[in-house]
Amino acid sequence: MTSSLTIQRPDDWHVHLRDGAILRAVLPETARHFGRALIMPNLLPPMVTLQDAKAYRLRILDALPEGADFTPLMTLYLTENTDAKDVKAAYASGMVNAVKLYPAGATTNSASGVADINNVSQVLEVMSEIGMPLCVHGEVTDPEVDIFDREARFIDTVLAPLRRRFPGLRIVLEHVTTKQGVEFVQNSNANLAATITTHHLILDRNDIFKGGIRPHYYCLPIAKRALHRAALRRAATSGDKRFFLGTDSAPHLDPTKESACGCAGIFSASNTMACLAQVFEDENALPKLEAFTSLSGPAFYGLAPNPGTLTLTKGTALPPLAPIATDDGPITVFDPGFPLCWHVNT
Ligand code: DOR
Ligand code: ZN
């Protein structure tokens, strides 16, 4: 039985750090284990331009604990008014690694997103030319479509046509949650990848309602049936380079989740690596953990793996983590529903 595992230092290819007091409280949680993270731009107002991204990056660097070894990789929030020249300059600057597409109204702070993908063709054209990745929140927003079908519908009606129109565009289907999504990526080529979150490898939709409504398990895309979680687990543990970790760790203050209309988002930065080690062990796939967390993501983004390593050791079960305290209030940490016996040596 493996009791210790050393891997290249991991990266998180999809994380929400927010700003101000929340940023200061959650950033150390990500920087403790991850060498780099791709920072989502859905702030209020959103980070749309290179100038926005530069200023936000400085605020992140400023919030880093003394001596932390962490590099934020920035994204731009795509709007129907995004300037293709600014996107090109952002990528050339080396500070911005991707553009994020939120279908307008799909999720938290997505009101400024894209209502009609045909209105951003010029930007997508330029991104194809320069090889800049487009990170996609893959859900349709039509309220007529059942919430559990929104990703599959997006793949059929938006992603497949987009791939045909821009075959050279490098796309990441973010936080894939369905068998259909996994298969769509598997049947595609190296220009299409997908991130998988920690919580979607652990939860199925029943967990949201186990014994009562569980607001801390509510996220978007919403967790699906167990058969979809099984497909995600197979993809994550397969070693296929097109599937890599994006935690979608998304902090919300507890009162905004434990509410009559709670926010979507699960905060998992603190225990993601311990959760993943357990999932990979349960799948008899511990040797594949490094590809998922540390190698396949950098390969897609054209970067070298992080220098340095991270060691996990198996020991006694750790007590559940207390909520993270911020100056604005507490943020509950993801409860995987099983004991965490893998300890991350830091
Ligand atoms: O659950 C989610 N939370 N899904 C998203 O797409 C956005 C995120 C957030 O920003 O809170
Ligand atoms: Zn997200």
PDB file of C-alpha atoms and ligand atoms in Angstrom, residues 16 18 42 107-108 137 175 219-220 248 250 252 264-265, ligand 1:
ATOM      1  CA  HIS A  16     -11.781  32.365  -7.914  1.00  0.00           C
ATOM      2  CA  ARG A  18     -12.194  37.595  -5.437  1.00  0.00           C
ATOM      3  CA  ASN A  42     -15.739  37.415 -12.723  1.00  0.00           C
ATOM      4  CA  THR A 107     -23.533  31.989 -13.232  1.00  0.00           C
ATOM      5  CA  THR A 108     -22.109  34.363 -10.565  1.00  0.00           C
ATOM      6  CA  HIS A 137     -18.317  28.054 -18.949  1.00  0.00           C
ATOM      7  CA  HIS A 175     -15.465  22.250 -14.892  1.00  0.00           C
ATOM      8  CA  CYS A 219     -22.291  25.073  -7.425  1.00  0.00           C
ATOM      9  CA  LEU A 220     -22.577  25.652 -11.147  1.00  0.00           C
ATOM     10  CA  ASP A 248     -13.212  26.103  -9.322  1.00  0.00           C
ATOM     11  CA  ALA A 250     -15.205  29.700  -5.335  1.00  0.00           C
ATOM     12  CA  HIS A 252     -18.669  33.000  -0.783  1.00  0.00           C
ATOM     13  CA  ALA A 264     -23.306  28.961  -6.289  1.00  0.00           C
ATOM     14  CA  GLY A 265     -19.766  28.016  -5.410  1.00  0.00           C
TER      15      GLY A 265
HETATM   16  O1  DOR B   1     -20.267  27.473  -8.614  1.00  0.00           O
HETATM   17  C1  DOR B   1     -19.761  28.396  -9.244  1.00  0.00           C
HETATM   18  N1  DOR B   1     -19.238  29.468  -8.626  1.00  0.00           N
HETATM   19  N2  DOR B   1     -19.764  28.339 -10.550  1.00  0.00           N
HETATM   20  C2  DOR B   1     -19.355  29.361 -11.313  1.00  0.00           C
HETATM   21  O2  DOR B   1     -19.387  29.243 -12.506  1.00  0.00           O
HETATM   22  C3  DOR B   1     -18.943  30.643 -10.689  1.00  0.00           C
HETATM   23  C4  DOR B   1     -18.473  30.431  -9.327  1.00  0.00           C
HETATM   24  C5  DOR B   1     -18.363  31.709  -8.552  1.00  0.00           C
HETATM   25  O3  DOR B   1     -17.800  32.693  -9.058  1.00  0.00           O
HETATM   26  O4  DOR B   1     -18.820  31.744  -7.422  1.00  0.00           O
END
